[in-house]
Amino acid sequence: MKTCHEQRCHMCPKHRTKMLQMREEFRAKKDQLRSEMRTKITPKLRVLNQKLSRKENTIAQLKDLMKKTSMADELKELRKENSKLRRIQKRLKRRHALKMKKMRADIEEATFLKETDFDIPIFSFVTDLIYDDLIFN
């Protein structure tokens, strides 16, 4: 807070020199703080920024690794499902092959019975049933 005299006569030599001296002290203090900042704080800040960037890189690598492991887990599950489907497919192929083999045997038996042409009506009835069963099933 300036006194009335200082407010009125800020241009008088006494106050002017004091004001200039205070400005010089302020500038000197400011320059000293800047140089301290350059010599002490800036290297520390640089080190901290490097550590931060390393941590960010590590975090990014971990995220990529997590994605890869989740994709690997999904791939493992897909392989399990695929092997299950293959087993089921093989089982169905075997069943189909057995059905076809049985059907061929039934057809051969039916044709054999037709060729022998027994006069017994029961045999013709049975052969007709087998033949109809093969056709409709």
mmCIF file of N, CA and C in Angstrom:
data_model
loop_
_atom_site.group_PDB
_atom_site.id
_atom_site.type_symbol
_atom_site.label_atom_id
_atom_site.label_comp_id
_atom_site.label_asym_id
_atom_site.label_seq_id
_atom_site.Cartn_x
_atom_site.Cartn_y
_atom_site.Cartn_z
ATOM 1 N N MET A 1 0.835 -1.177 0.000
ATOM 2 C CA MET A 1 0.000 0.000 0.000
ATOM 3 C C MET A 1 0.885 1.247 0.000
ATOM 4 N N LYS A 2 0.664 2.076 -0.952
ATOM 5 C CA LYS A 2 1.475 3.296 -1.064
ATOM 6 C C LYS A 2 0.912 4.397 -0.166
ATOM 7 N N THR A 3 1.829 5.201 0.333
ATOM 8 C CA THR A 3 1.378 6.364 1.129
ATOM 9 C C THR A 3 0.936 7.462 0.184
ATOM 10 N N CYS A 4 0.326 8.485 0.739
ATOM 11 C CA CYS A 4 -0.149 9.609 -0.094
ATOM 12 C C CYS A 4 1.010 10.298 -0.786
ATOM 13 N N HIS A 5 2.120 10.435 -0.055
ATOM 14 C CA HIS A 5 3.280 11.085 -0.641
ATOM 15 C C HIS A 5 3.814 10.265 -1.820
ATOM 16 N N GLU A 6 3.854 8.927 -1.666
ATOM 17 C CA GLU A 6 4.348 8.070 -2.750
ATOM 18 C C GLU A 6 3.420 8.118 -3.956
ATOM 19 N N GLN A 7 2.128 8.208 -3.682
ATOM 20 C CA GLN A 7 1.186 8.255 -4.791
ATOM 21 C C GLN A 7 1.311 9.563 -5.561
ATOM 22 N N ARG A 8 1.595 10.642 -4.829
ATOM 23 C CA ARG A 8 1.684 11.937 -5.489
ATOM 24 C C ARG A 8 3.000 12.129 -6.217
ATOM 25 N N CYS A 9 4.052 11.655 -5.611
ATOM 26 C CA CYS A 9 5.358 11.970 -6.199
ATOM 27 C C CYS A 9 6.124 10.717 -6.603
ATOM 28 N N HIS A 10 5.513 9.861 -7.370
ATOM 29 C CA HIS A 10 6.216 8.648 -7.790
ATOM 30 C C HIS A 10 7.310 8.946 -8.811
ATOM 31 N N MET A 11 7.348 10.151 -9.271
ATOM 32 C CA MET A 11 8.387 10.525 -10.221
ATOM 33 C C MET A 11 9.531 11.290 -9.561
ATOM 34 N N CYS A 12 9.428 11.569 -8.282
ATOM 35 C CA CYS A 12 10.545 12.265 -7.637
ATOM 36 C C CYS A 12 11.747 11.329 -7.575
ATOM 37 N N PRO A 13 12.945 11.835 -7.611
ATOM 38 C CA PRO A 13 14.142 10.998 -7.725
ATOM 39 C C PRO A 13 14.272 9.957 -6.614
ATOM 40 N N LYS A 14 13.892 10.301 -5.412
ATOM 41 C CA LYS A 14 14.033 9.370 -4.297
ATOM 42 C C LYS A 14 13.178 8.114 -4.531
ATOM 43 N N HIS A 15 11.919 8.344 -4.849
ATOM 44 C CA HIS A 15 11.011 7.224 -5.067
ATOM 45 C C HIS A 15 11.274 6.520 -6.392
ATOM 46 N N ARG A 16 11.714 7.281 -7.349
ATOM 47 C CA ARG A 16 12.012 6.674 -8.643
ATOM 48 C C ARG A 16 13.156 5.678 -8.513
ATOM 49 N N THR A 17 14.211 6.071 -7.830
ATOM 50 C CA THR A 17 15.337 5.147 -7.656
ATOM 51 C C THR A 17 14.913 3.925 -6.847
ATOM 52 N N LYS A 18 14.086 4.140 -5.843
ATOM 53 C CA LYS A 18 13.609 3.010 -5.040
ATOM 54 C C LYS A 18 12.758 2.060 -5.898
ATOM 55 N N MET A 19 11.885 2.651 -6.729
ATOM 56 C CA MET A 19 11.035 1.840 -7.598
ATOM 57 C C MET A 19 11.886 1.072 -8.609
ATOM 58 N N LEU A 20 12.877 1.703 -9.191
ATOM 59 C CA LEU A 20 13.757 1.030 -10.135
ATOM 60 C C LEU A 20 14.559 -0.072 -9.443
ATOM 61 N N GLN A 21 14.987 0.215 -8.207
ATOM 62 C CA GLN A 21 15.728 -0.780 -7.442
ATOM 63 C C GLN A 21 14.844 -2.007 -7.162
ATOM 64 N N MET A 22 13.587 -1.761 -6.807
ATOM 65 C CA MET A 22 12.657 -2.865 -6.547
ATOM 66 C C MET A 22 12.400 -3.677 -7.825
ATOM 67 N N ARG A 23 12.289 -2.962 -8.951
ATOM 68 C CA ARG A 23 12.113 -3.665 -10.222
ATOM 69 C C ARG A 23 13.309 -4.556 -10.522
ATOM 70 N N GLU A 24 14.511 -4.022 -10.288
ATOM 71 C CA GLU A 24 15.726 -4.801 -10.523
ATOM 72 C C GLU A 24 15.772 -6.025 -9.614
ATOM 73 N N GLU A 25 15.401 -5.829 -8.345
ATOM 74 C CA GLU A 25 15.379 -6.961 -7.415
ATOM 75 C C GLU A 25 14.365 -8.020 -7.882
ATOM 76 N N PHE A 26 13.221 -7.530 -8.337
ATOM 77 C CA PHE A 26 12.190 -8.449 -8.819
ATOM 78 C C PHE A 26 12.686 -9.231 -10.036
ATOM 79 N N ARG A 27 13.296 -8.528 -10.990
ATOM 80 C CA ARG A 27 13.829 -9.193 -12.181
ATOM 81 C C ARG A 27 14.936 -10.186 -11.821
ATOM 82 N N ALA A 28 15.798 -9.768 -10.876
ATOM 83 C CA ALA A 28 16.883 -10.662 -10.459
ATOM 84 C C ALA A 28 16.308 -11.928 -9.819
ATOM 85 N N LYS A 29 15.329 -11.751 -8.953
ATOM 86 C CA LYS A 29 14.686 -12.902 -8.307
ATOM 87 C C LYS A 29 14.016 -13.803 -9.355
ATOM 88 N N LYS A 30 13.352 -13.161 -10.312
ATOM 89 C CA LYS A 30 12.683 -13.905 -11.383
ATOM 90 C C LYS A 30 13.701 -14.693 -12.203
ATOM 91 N N ASP A 31 14.820 -14.074 -12.569
ATOM 92 C CA ASP A 31 15.872 -14.756 -13.323
ATOM 93 C C ASP A 31 16.480 -15.903 -12.516
ATOM 94 N N GLN A 32 16.668 -15.661 -11.213
ATOM 95 C CA GLN A 32 17.213 -16.707 -10.356
ATOM 96 C C GLN A 32 16.261 -17.917 -10.307
ATOM 97 N N LEU A 33 14.977 -17.649 -10.154
ATOM 98 C CA LEU A 33 13.993 -18.737 -10.126
ATOM 99 C C LEU A 33 13.953 -19.484 -11.464
ATOM 100 N N ARG A 34 14.058 -18.742 -12.550
ATOM 101 C CA ARG A 34 14.075 -19.384 -13.870
ATOM 102 C C ARG A 34 15.289 -20.288 -14.030
ATOM 103 N N SER A 35 16.451 -19.790 -13.614
ATOM 104 C CA SER A 35 17.659 -20.608 -13.746
ATOM 105 C C SER A 35 17.579 -21.841 -12.842
ATOM 106 N N GLU A 36 17.016 -21.679 -11.635
ATOM 107 C CA GLU A 36 16.815 -22.842 -10.763
ATOM 108 C C GLU A 36 15.867 -23.844 -11.417
ATOM 109 N N MET A 37 14.842 -23.311 -12.045
ATOM 110 C CA MET A 37 13.893 -24.190 -12.711
ATOM 111 C C MET A 37 14.585 -24.950 -13.836
ATOM 112 N N ARG A 38 15.413 -24.236 -14.603
ATOM 113 C CA ARG A 38 16.122 -24.896 -15.697
ATOM 114 C C ARG A 38 17.093 -25.953 -15.184
ATOM 115 N N THR A 39 17.800 -25.634 -14.114
ATOM 116 C CA THR A 39 18.839 -26.553 -13.636
ATOM 117 C C THR A 39 18.292 -27.675 -12.760
ATOM 118 N N LYS A 40 17.286 -27.399 -11.953
ATOM 119 C CA LYS A 40 16.812 -28.410 -11.006
ATOM 120 C C LYS A 40 15.511 -29.077 -11.431
ATOM 121 N N ILE A 41 14.546 -28.281 -11.775
ATOM 122 C CA ILE A 41 13.205 -28.817 -12.001
ATOM 123 C C ILE A 41 13.071 -29.454 -13.379
ATOM 124 N N THR A 42 13.609 -28.837 -14.401
ATOM 125 C CA THR A 42 13.440 -29.345 -15.761
ATOM 126 C C THR A 42 14.002 -30.763 -15.931
ATOM 127 N N PRO A 43 15.213 -31.062 -15.440
ATOM 128 C CA PRO A 43 15.681 -32.454 -15.569
ATOM 129 C C PRO A 43 14.786 -33.447 -14.826
ATOM 130 N N LYS A 44 14.328 -33.054 -13.648
ATOM 131 C CA LYS A 44 13.418 -33.934 -12.905
ATOM 132 C C LYS A 44 12.121 -34.136 -13.677
ATOM 133 N N LEU A 45 11.628 -33.056 -14.257
ATOM 134 C CA LEU A 45 10.409 -33.140 -15.049
ATOM 135 C C LEU A 45 10.625 -34.047 -16.264
ATOM 136 N N ARG A 46 11.791 -33.923 -16.893
ATOM 137 C CA ARG A 46 12.107 -34.762 -18.043
ATOM 138 C C ARG A 46 12.128 -36.239 -17.631
ATOM 139 N N VAL A 47 12.761 -36.520 -16.487
ATOM 140 C CA VAL A 47 12.816 -37.900 -15.986
ATOM 141 C C VAL A 47 11.411 -38.414 -15.700
ATOM 142 N N LEU A 48 10.600 -37.579 -15.064
ATOM 143 C CA LEU A 48 9.226 -37.982 -14.766
ATOM 144 C C LEU A 48 8.430 -38.237 -16.045
ATOM 145 N N ASN A 49 8.614 -37.385 -17.044
ATOM 146 C CA ASN A 49 7.930 -37.589 -18.324
ATOM 147 C C ASN A 49 8.377 -38.888 -18.993
ATOM 148 N N GLN A 50 9.676 -39.195 -18.906
ATOM 149 C CA GLN A 50 10.172 -40.451 -19.470
ATOM 150 C C GLN A 50 9.558 -41.649 -18.754
ATOM 151 N N LYS A 51 9.510 -41.559 -17.411
ATOM 152 C CA LYS A 51 8.894 -42.650 -16.648
ATOM 153 C C LYS A 51 7.426 -42.811 -17.022
ATOM 154 N N LEU A 52 6.750 -41.678 -17.158
ATOM 155 C CA LEU A 52 5.335 -41.713 -17.518
ATOM 156 C C LEU A 52 5.141 -42.337 -18.900
ATOM 157 N N SER A 53 5.971 -41.945 -19.856
ATOM 158 C CA SER A 53 5.833 -42.519 -21.202
ATOM 159 C C SER A 53 6.144 -44.019 -21.183
ATOM 160 N N ARG A 54 7.149 -44.436 -20.360
ATOM 161 C CA ARG A 54 7.440 -45.869 -20.244
ATOM 162 C C ARG A 54 6.251 -46.615 -19.658
ATOM 163 N N LYS A 55 5.635 -46.015 -18.641
ATOM 164 C CA LYS A 55 4.466 -46.653 -18.032
ATOM 165 C C LYS A 55 3.319 -46.732 -19.027
ATOM 166 N N GLU A 56 3.118 -45.669 -19.797
ATOM 167 C CA GLU A 56 2.062 -45.691 -20.813
ATOM 168 C C GLU A 56 2.344 -46.768 -21.863
ATOM 169 N N ASN A 57 3.608 -46.896 -22.261
ATOM 170 C CA ASN A 57 3.974 -47.950 -23.217
ATOM 171 C C ASN A 57 3.727 -49.329 -22.620
ATOM 172 N N THR A 58 4.069 -49.483 -21.340
ATOM 173 C CA THR A 58 3.840 -50.766 -20.670
ATOM 174 C C THR A 58 2.356 -51.075 -20.616
ATOM 175 N N ILE A 59 1.549 -50.068 -20.314
ATOM 176 C CA ILE A 59 0.096 -50.260 -20.262
ATOM 177 C C ILE A 59 -0.430 -50.668 -21.636
ATOM 178 N N ALA A 60 0.050 -50.002 -22.682
ATOM 179 C CA ALA A 60 -0.383 -50.352 -24.041
ATOM 180 C C ALA A 60 0.022 -51.787 -24.387
ATOM 181 N N GLN A 61 1.241 -52.177 -24.006
ATOM 182 C CA GLN A 61 1.686 -53.550 -24.269
ATOM 183 C C GLN A 61 0.827 -54.554 -23.508
ATOM 184 N N LEU A 62 0.499 -54.223 -22.256
ATOM 185 C CA LEU A 62 -0.348 -55.121 -21.466
ATOM 186 C C LEU A 62 -1.738 -55.249 -22.078
ATOM 187 N N LYS A 63 -2.275 -54.134 -22.575
ATOM 188 C CA LYS A 63 -3.587 -54.195 -23.231
ATOM 189 C C LYS A 63 -3.527 -55.095 -24.463
ATOM 190 N N ASP A 64 -2.464 -54.938 -25.267
ATOM 191 C CA ASP A 64 -2.301 -55.799 -26.444
ATOM 192 C C ASP A 64 -2.181 -57.262 -26.035
ATOM 193 N N LEU A 65 -1.416 -57.501 -24.972
ATOM 194 C CA LEU A 65 -1.245 -58.868 -24.485
ATOM 195 C C LEU A 65 -2.563 -59.451 -24.002
ATOM 196 N N MET A 66 -3.366 -58.615 -23.328
ATOM 197 C CA MET A 66 -4.675 -59.082 -22.867
ATOM 198 C C MET A 66 -5.563 -59.438 -24.053
ATOM 199 N N LYS A 67 -5.531 -58.596 -25.093
ATOM 200 C CA LYS A 67 -6.320 -58.897 -26.292
ATOM 201 C C LYS A 67 -5.865 -60.211 -26.918
ATOM 202 N N LYS A 68 -4.540 -60.387 -27.004
ATOM 203 C CA LYS A 68 -4.015 -61.609 -27.610
ATOM 204 C C LYS A 68 -4.386 -62.838 -26.790
ATOM 205 N N THR A 69 -4.306 -62.723 -25.449
ATOM 206 C CA THR A 69 -4.653 -63.881 -24.618
ATOM 207 C C THR A 69 -6.137 -64.179 -24.707
ATOM 208 N N SER A 70 -6.966 -63.136 -24.758
ATOM 209 C CA SER A 70 -8.404 -63.397 -24.895
ATOM 210 C C SER A 70 -8.696 -64.026 -26.256
ATOM 211 N N MET A 71 -7.995 -63.568 -27.294
ATOM 212 C CA MET A 71 -8.169 -64.180 -28.608
ATOM 213 C C MET A 71 -7.679 -65.624 -28.589
ATOM 214 N N ALA A 72 -6.587 -65.891 -27.866
ATOM 215 C CA ALA A 72 -6.075 -67.261 -27.768
ATOM 216 C C ALA A 72 -7.073 -68.150 -27.027
ATOM 217 N N ASP A 73 -7.680 -67.600 -25.964
ATOM 218 C CA ASP A 73 -8.696 -68.374 -25.235
ATOM 219 C C ASP A 73 -9.887 -68.683 -26.131
ATOM 220 N N GLU A 74 -10.323 -67.684 -26.890
ATOM 221 C CA GLU A 74 -11.439 -67.897 -27.817
ATOM 222 C C GLU A 74 -11.070 -68.938 -28.874
ATOM 223 N N LEU A 75 -9.834 -68.862 -29.356
ATOM 224 C CA LEU A 75 -9.373 -69.828 -30.353
ATOM 225 C C LEU A 75 -9.354 -71.237 -29.767
ATOM 226 N N LYS A 76 -8.916 -71.346 -28.510
ATOM 227 C CA LYS A 76 -8.899 -72.653 -27.847
ATOM 228 C C LYS A 76 -10.316 -73.211 -27.722
ATOM 229 N N GLU A 77 -11.265 -72.335 -27.335
ATOM 230 C CA GLU A 77 -12.662 -72.771 -27.232
ATOM 231 C C GLU A 77 -13.211 -73.191 -28.594
ATOM 232 N N LEU A 78 -12.872 -72.434 -29.629
ATOM 233 C CA LEU A 78 -13.321 -72.785 -30.979
ATOM 234 C C LEU A 78 -12.744 -74.126 -31.419
ATOM 235 N N ARG A 79 -11.494 -74.384 -31.066
ATOM 236 C CA ARG A 79 -10.891 -75.676 -31.413
ATOM 237 C C ARG A 79 -11.606 -76.817 -30.701
ATOM 238 N N LYS A 80 -11.953 -76.590 -29.424
ATOM 239 C CA LYS A 80 -12.694 -77.618 -28.688
ATOM 240 C C LYS A 80 -14.029 -77.901 -29.366
ATOM 241 N N GLU A 81 -14.749 -76.820 -29.704
ATOM 242 C CA GLU A 81 -16.042 -76.987 -30.375
ATOM 243 C C GLU A 81 -15.876 -77.703 -31.715
ATOM 244 N N ASN A 82 -14.827 -77.346 -32.432
ATOM 245 C CA ASN A 82 -14.569 -77.965 -33.731
ATOM 246 C C ASN A 82 -14.299 -79.457 -33.572
ATOM 247 N N SER A 83 -13.517 -79.822 -32.559
ATOM 248 C CA SER A 83 -13.236 -81.250 -32.356
ATOM 249 C C SER A 83 -14.508 -81.994 -31.949
ATOM 250 N N LYS A 84 -15.360 -81.344 -31.144
ATOM 251 C CA LYS A 84 -16.641 -81.970 -30.787
ATOM 252 C C LYS A 84 -17.486 -82.206 -32.031
ATOM 253 N N LEU A 85 -17.552 -81.192 -32.886
ATOM 254 C CA LEU A 85 -18.329 -81.324 -34.124
ATOM 255 C C LEU A 85 -17.770 -82.421 -35.023
ATOM 256 N N ARG A 86 -16.451 -82.534 -35.091
ATOM 257 C CA ARG A 86 -15.851 -83.598 -35.907
ATOM 258 C C ARG A 86 -16.223 -84.975 -35.370
ATOM 259 N N ARG A 87 -16.167 -85.121 -34.024
ATOM 260 C CA ARG A 87 -16.540 -86.409 -33.434
ATOM 261 C C ARG A 87 -17.987 -86.755 -33.753
ATOM 262 N N ILE A 88 -18.871 -85.764 -33.622
ATOM 263 C CA ILE A 88 -20.291 -85.990 -33.924
ATOM 264 C C ILE A 88 -20.463 -86.352 -35.393
ATOM 265 N N GLN A 89 -19.739 -85.646 -36.265
ATOM 266 C CA GLN A 89 -19.832 -85.917 -37.703
ATOM 267 C C GLN A 89 -19.358 -87.336 -38.021
ATOM 268 N N LYS A 90 -18.264 -87.763 -37.395
ATOM 269 C CA LYS A 90 -17.779 -89.132 -37.616
ATOM 270 C C LYS A 90 -18.804 -90.147 -37.135
ATOM 271 N N ARG A 91 -19.390 -89.878 -35.959
ATOM 272 C CA ARG A 91 -20.406 -90.786 -35.425
ATOM 273 C C ARG A 91 -21.589 -90.893 -36.376
ATOM 274 N N LEU A 92 -22.038 -89.736 -36.908
ATOM 275 C CA LEU A 92 -23.159 -89.746 -37.855
ATOM 276 C C LEU A 92 -22.802 -90.489 -39.140
ATOM 277 N N LYS A 93 -21.564 -90.310 -39.613
ATOM 278 C CA LYS A 93 -21.135 -91.031 -40.818
ATOM 279 C C LYS A 93 -21.157 -92.533 -40.575
ATOM 280 N N ARG A 94 -20.664 -92.958 -39.386
ATOM 281 C CA ARG A 94 -20.678 -94.388 -39.071
ATOM 282 C C ARG A 94 -22.096 -94.918 -39.015
ATOM 283 N N ARG A 95 -22.988 -94.164 -38.362
ATOM 284 C CA ARG A 95 -24.391 -94.592 -38.285
ATOM 285 C C ARG A 95 -25.002 -94.702 -39.679
ATOM 286 N N HIS A 96 -24.730 -93.689 -40.504
ATOM 287 C CA HIS A 96 -25.268 -93.691 -41.863
ATOM 288 C C HIS A 96 -24.719 -94.884 -42.650
ATOM 289 N N ALA A 97 -23.428 -95.142 -42.487
ATOM 290 C CA ALA A 97 -22.822 -96.273 -43.199
ATOM 291 C C ALA A 97 -23.445 -97.587 -42.739
ATOM 292 N N LEU A 98 -23.674 -97.719 -41.426
ATOM 293 C CA LEU A 98 -24.312 -98.943 -40.926
ATOM 294 C C LEU A 98 -25.735 -99.085 -41.456
ATOM 295 N N LYS A 99 -26.475 -97.972 -41.487
ATOM 296 C CA LYS A 99 -27.842 -98.014 -42.031
ATOM 297 C C LYS A 99 -27.822 -98.420 -43.498
ATOM 298 N N MET A 100 -26.895 -97.845 -44.260
ATOM 299 C CA MET A 100 -26.802 -98.182 -45.681
ATOM 300 C C MET A 100 -26.426 -99.650 -45.864
ATOM 301 N N LYS A 101 -25.504 -100.134 -45.029
ATOM 302 C CA LYS A 101 -25.101 -101.538 -45.112
ATOM 303 C C LYS A 101 -26.281 -102.450 -44.808
ATOM 304 N N LYS A 102 -27.033 -102.096 -43.753
ATOM 305 C CA LYS A 102 -28.209 -102.886 -43.388
ATOM 306 C C LYS A 102 -29.251 -102.829 -44.502
ATOM 307 N N MET A 103 -29.435 -101.642 -45.090
ATOM 308 C CA MET A 103 -30.416 -101.485 -46.159
ATOM 309 C C MET A 103 -30.026 -102.341 -47.363
ATOM 310 N N ARG A 104 -28.729 -102.338 -47.717
ATOM 311 C CA ARG A 104 -28.271 -103.162 -48.834
ATOM 312 C C ARG A 104 -28.502 -104.647 -48.546
ATOM 313 N N ALA A 105 -28.220 -105.029 -47.301
ATOM 314 C CA ALA A 105 -28.433 -106.438 -46.925
ATOM 315 C C ALA A 105 -29.910 -106.789 -47.007
ATOM 316 N N ASP A 106 -30.781 -105.886 -46.545
ATOM 317 C CA ASP A 106 -32.225 -106.129 -46.623
ATOM 318 C C ASP A 106 -32.690 -106.211 -48.071
ATOM 319 N N ILE A 107 -32.156 -105.354 -48.924
ATOM 320 C CA ILE A 107 -32.533 -105.377 -50.345
ATOM 321 C C ILE A 107 -32.072 -106.679 -50.983
ATOM 322 N N GLU A 108 -30.842 -107.084 -50.665
ATOM 323 C CA GLU A 108 -30.343 -108.345 -51.219
ATOM 324 C C GLU A 108 -31.190 -109.521 -50.745
ATOM 325 N N GLU A 109 -31.560 -109.481 -49.466
ATOM 326 C CA GLU A 109 -32.401 -110.555 -48.930
ATOM 327 C C GLU A 109 -33.763 -110.559 -49.610
ATOM 328 N N ALA A 110 -34.318 -109.368 -49.812
ATOM 329 C CA ALA A 110 -35.628 -109.270 -50.456
ATOM 330 C C ALA A 110 -35.559 -109.750 -51.902
ATOM 331 N N THR A 111 -34.510 -109.359 -52.612
ATOM 332 C CA THR A 111 -34.385 -109.815 -54.000
ATOM 333 C C THR A 111 -34.138 -111.313 -54.059
ATOM 334 N N PHE A 112 -33.370 -111.824 -53.091
ATOM 335 C CA PHE A 112 -33.144 -113.272 -53.045
ATOM 336 C C PHE A 112 -34.456 -114.010 -52.830
ATOM 337 N N LEU A 113 -35.274 -113.496 -51.891
ATOM 338 C CA LEU A 113 -36.556 -114.141 -51.623
ATOM 339 C C LEU A 113 -37.487 -114.032 -52.824
ATOM 340 N N LYS A 114 -37.444 -112.925 -53.540
ATOM 341 C CA LYS A 114 -38.293 -112.765 -54.732
ATOM 342 C C LYS A 114 -37.839 -113.716 -55.835
ATOM 343 N N GLU A 115 -36.503 -113.854 -55.963
ATOM 344 C CA GLU A 115 -35.975 -114.721 -57.017
ATOM 345 C C GLU A 115 -36.285 -116.187 -56.746
ATOM 346 N N THR A 116 -36.228 -116.568 -55.487
ATOM 347 C CA THR A 116 -36.513 -117.971 -55.169
ATOM 348 C C THR A 116 -37.973 -118.289 -55.396
ATOM 349 N N ASP A 117 -38.828 -117.289 -55.274
ATOM 350 C CA ASP A 117 -40.255 -117.390 -55.595
ATOM 351 C C ASP A 117 -40.909 -118.596 -54.918
ATOM 352 N N PHE A 118 -40.864 -118.535 -53.615
ATOM 353 C CA PHE A 118 -41.550 -119.591 -52.863
ATOM 354 C C PHE A 118 -43.043 -119.462 -53.051
ATOM 355 N N ASP A 119 -43.697 -120.574 -53.054
ATOM 356 C CA ASP A 119 -45.147 -120.558 -53.213
ATOM 357 C C ASP A 119 -45.854 -120.379 -51.882
ATOM 358 N N ILE A 120 -45.099 -120.291 -50.849
ATOM 359 C CA ILE A 120 -45.724 -120.126 -49.541
ATOM 360 C C ILE A 120 -46.134 -118.663 -49.403
ATOM 361 N N PRO A 121 -47.400 -118.385 -49.097
ATOM 362 C CA PRO A 121 -47.860 -117.002 -49.026
ATOM 363 C C PRO A 121 -47.227 -116.202 -47.879
ATOM 364 N N ILE A 122 -46.787 -116.848 -46.819
ATOM 365 C CA ILE A 122 -46.186 -116.121 -45.687
ATOM 366 C C ILE A 122 -44.894 -115.458 -46.134
ATOM 367 N N PHE A 123 -44.069 -116.195 -46.923
ATOM 368 C CA PHE A 123 -42.811 -115.624 -47.386
ATOM 369 C C PHE A 123 -43.031 -114.417 -48.283
ATOM 370 N N SER A 124 -44.021 -114.494 -49.137
ATOM 371 C CA SER A 124 -44.289 -113.351 -50.015
ATOM 372 C C SER A 124 -44.775 -112.157 -49.201
ATOM 373 N N PHE A 125 -45.569 -112.447 -48.165
ATOM 374 C CA PHE A 125 -46.041 -111.368 -47.295
ATOM 375 C C PHE A 125 -44.861 -110.711 -46.576
ATOM 376 N N VAL A 126 -43.936 -111.513 -46.055
ATOM 377 C CA VAL A 126 -42.762 -111.000 -45.340
ATOM 378 C C VAL A 126 -41.866 -110.221 -46.292
ATOM 379 N N THR A 127 -41.638 -110.749 -47.479
ATOM 380 C CA THR A 127 -40.784 -110.042 -48.434
ATOM 381 C C THR A 127 -41.411 -108.722 -48.858
ATOM 382 N N ASP A 128 -42.734 -108.710 -49.012
ATOM 383 C CA ASP A 128 -43.412 -107.450 -49.338
ATOM 384 C C ASP A 128 -43.244 -106.435 -48.212
ATOM 385 N N LEU A 129 -43.368 -106.907 -46.977
ATOM 386 C CA LEU A 129 -43.177 -106.003 -45.835
ATOM 387 C C LEU A 129 -41.764 -105.438 -45.805
ATOM 388 N N ILE A 130 -40.778 -106.277 -46.004
ATOM 389 C CA ILE A 130 -39.384 -105.825 -45.998
ATOM 390 C C ILE A 130 -39.154 -104.851 -47.137
ATOM 391 N N TYR A 131 -39.657 -105.178 -48.301
ATOM 392 C CA TYR A 131 -39.489 -104.317 -49.459
ATOM 393 C C TYR A 131 -40.163 -102.957 -49.234
ATOM 394 N N ASP A 132 -41.409 -102.989 -48.700
ATOM 395 C CA ASP A 132 -42.116 -101.737 -48.402
ATOM 396 C C ASP A 132 -41.375 -100.928 -47.345
ATOM 397 N N ASP A 133 -40.839 -101.617 -46.345
ATOM 398 C CA ASP A 133 -40.093 -100.941 -45.281
ATOM 399 C C ASP A 133 -38.865 -100.249 -45.855
ATOM 400 N N LEU A 134 -38.199 -100.874 -46.792
ATOM 401 C CA LEU A 134 -37.023 -100.272 -47.411
ATOM 402 C C LEU A 134 -37.389 -99.068 -48.256
ATOM 403 N N ILE A 135 -38.497 -99.157 -48.937
ATOM 404 C CA ILE A 135 -38.900 -98.067 -49.823
ATOM 405 C C ILE A 135 -39.369 -96.853 -49.023
ATOM 406 N N PHE A 136 -40.182 -97.078 -48.011
ATOM 407 C CA PHE A 136 -40.788 -95.955 -47.295
ATOM 408 C C PHE A 136 -39.940 -95.433 -46.136
ATOM 409 N N ASN A 137 -38.898 -96.115 -45.758
ATOM 410 C CA ASN A 137 -38.048 -95.642 -44.651
ATOM 411 C C ASN A 137 -36.706 -95.319 -45.130
#
